[in-house]
Structures are given as C-alpha cells and as structure tokens.
Amino acid sequence: MSENYRKAVRDARRLARTHSSGILSTLSAEMGGWPFGSVAPYILDFEGNPILLLSDLAQHSHNIKQDERVSLIAWEDEKSDIQQSGRVTLLGRAVITEQNESLRDRYLRYLPQAQEYFAIHDFRFYKVAVERVRFIGGFGDIHWIRGEDYRLAADAFDAGLVGAESGAVVHMNADHKDALVRYCRAHGVDEPEPRLVGLDPEGFDVATRKGRLRIDFDAPVRDAQGLREAFVRMSRASSARGDDLPGAISG
C-alpha cells in the first residue's frame, strides 16, 4: 500500500467524519431499479460506517428492503468551483442495526433535532457496511479505496472505548471546558463555550458557534486509558504554545 493511498484512506474517512449530512442514493423499488437520491442525515460509527435513522415509510426504507445496495456522498463546503472541493462516496449494503443506548446517545449528540423521532416507533437505525469508496481530494486527486482499507479494523480499538464515549463526553464538558477552549484555539477557532459532541479512535468533534470542528489525535487511541493520555498530551501541548488558561486533565 503506497503512502499516497494511505493518505487518501485517512482523508476519505476524515472527510466523512466531518459532516453529518449527505446525499443517500438507493435503487428505487417503484421505478424498477432507477437510482433515487435525497438528502439524509448520518453519523459514522467508530469503524467509519454510516449510521442512518430511517422511517419505515421512507422511500429509502422501501428500496433497501428490495436491494440493500446504497451509496452516500458527502462533500466539503462549496468553493467557487465545486470540482475543486473534496468529496467522498461510500458504497455499501444497508442493514437494520440494533438500537442501544450508546448508539442513541451518540446519534442525538450529533443530530439533536432527531429527538422527536425516537417517540415514533417506525424509525430504525440502518448501518451501511462500506465495501468501496470513491474519494476525490480535489481536481486530479482521485482514488478508489477498498472497504477493508477504509474501515478501521475491529481490533484497532477496544470495544470498551465505544461504551466509554458517552461518559468521556459528559466529563470533558462538565470539568474540562478550559481544555476544550485551548484545543479550539490551537486549531484557529476562538470559542468561549465549546462543547464536545463525540469522539472515535482517530479524533473528536467540538461544537462551536462557527460549526463543528474536527480535531485529530496525534495518534489513534485503542482504549479509555489511551483516550485519557491523548487528551492530556493535547492539553500540555496547547498550554506550551502560549495559552494561559489553567487546568490540565486529571480525571
């Protein structure tokens, strides 16, 4: 695997993680297999697979029952020439996945407007198991990526890290807002009231007044202890760059 390909894999996953909406395309049952696309909110799981919340009444749900093959495209904010913008298309098979508390919490942190849907019994989570990726980093920077290369391997992180996410988010927002301010400032965003939204083995997302800020760890984390150590390193590094905000992470 060349370094150029490795970089494309990382960039594709990062671009997909940076957004929470895209164009979902399914194969229309009503129209005999014609492609059918519409805007859809999504989050990614820790491996990088999209998670969708769909009503049983939705056209996409009807289509998926007939053919599980779907694609989801997300792209950077439009530039004057959209062909210069990065975009990623994730192709895979959508299957209903079990709703659990950690998945529900994660989805609502990223997409709080979906709260009312959980009172309606015909909404279900679908996981798109990514099999192939088309990534365009800009004009001429074009790659096909294998699904097994795009997805973080299950053994790349401890299963306990998924369960630890909600607690870590609550802890950081309640006790370490000063550190979140420093992290944002180190990435060029002056935000007095940042809010940690979610995290994964490669980084974390912070809500700011200017939108969501994606911040990468200096190295992927495998477990809760590695997560704590990564935050401590970042806090020390941001303090060393000249911020005078007090307080390193100690818990």
Steps between C-alpha positions, in 0.01 A plus 500: 500500500659826388521803727285693252228236533533496880454876506192475277352242740556726800369807318190318377411382850568843647283676241214259568535556875498878459144510369158387622300516179540387143312360203378145556425303184306176490360290215134589453259211549217704349703603194652161424847565631560858390735685735311709756688764700401740775658689788557287809655566841752246625771433754794261473576215737850452634603292198379766256171342388204738458206466740164619367169550681218423256125471528335182377287729282799659327571424136854400594370240747274348236789493254744343747253219568523412131874565454744577780751675274528872570744787465550811710692805382628784718709795391692797632335841512460621147775708351459724196570186295341198665726270302786632709323388819572171671224240499458141605251239380445200729352193334368212705205294614251648745364271770283569803717518810394460861425821687688529828554779749853591394404516131189707576702739720768539234246564225318766704819680598580547132141545384292625797215602270422129461381471861130497403551210261573263787144544625379363166528124484557462127852651498792258486877523488669371186871433475667530161782247499747673268635281218651760268588869513550763234705788639583821318731730691485767230551534128710204384527348849274199441502159668305177523541356851422148613248472782736295714759776474253781570342342808693500825556137589300376799827412677631856451317604817362339812123448507494679834596823326156513338331461837728759658414771248186640664665524842810664355287759320308586818823518702680726254206739462439521877857514632739597221344779299828695535682220320240498222548876462875442460450222245275725291741792527790277390297427186427864424154523657440738792197344668412588862228234530617189314313174544645158436255312278663163446824314453644198324841331483640768266374823652205694635241759399427828676192718446585869461310808387664462158395139462649168593878482535675169433822451700727200441697321769877491449464121473196267499380390844412142584328519838377731777847534651645594162220754459584666830870510412426655161296780658773564759766526227285742305432712807870525579592575141239775467614653830862491384405700191423800718142475625469616857181309577544284815423136548628178351280195482545293813196273502 
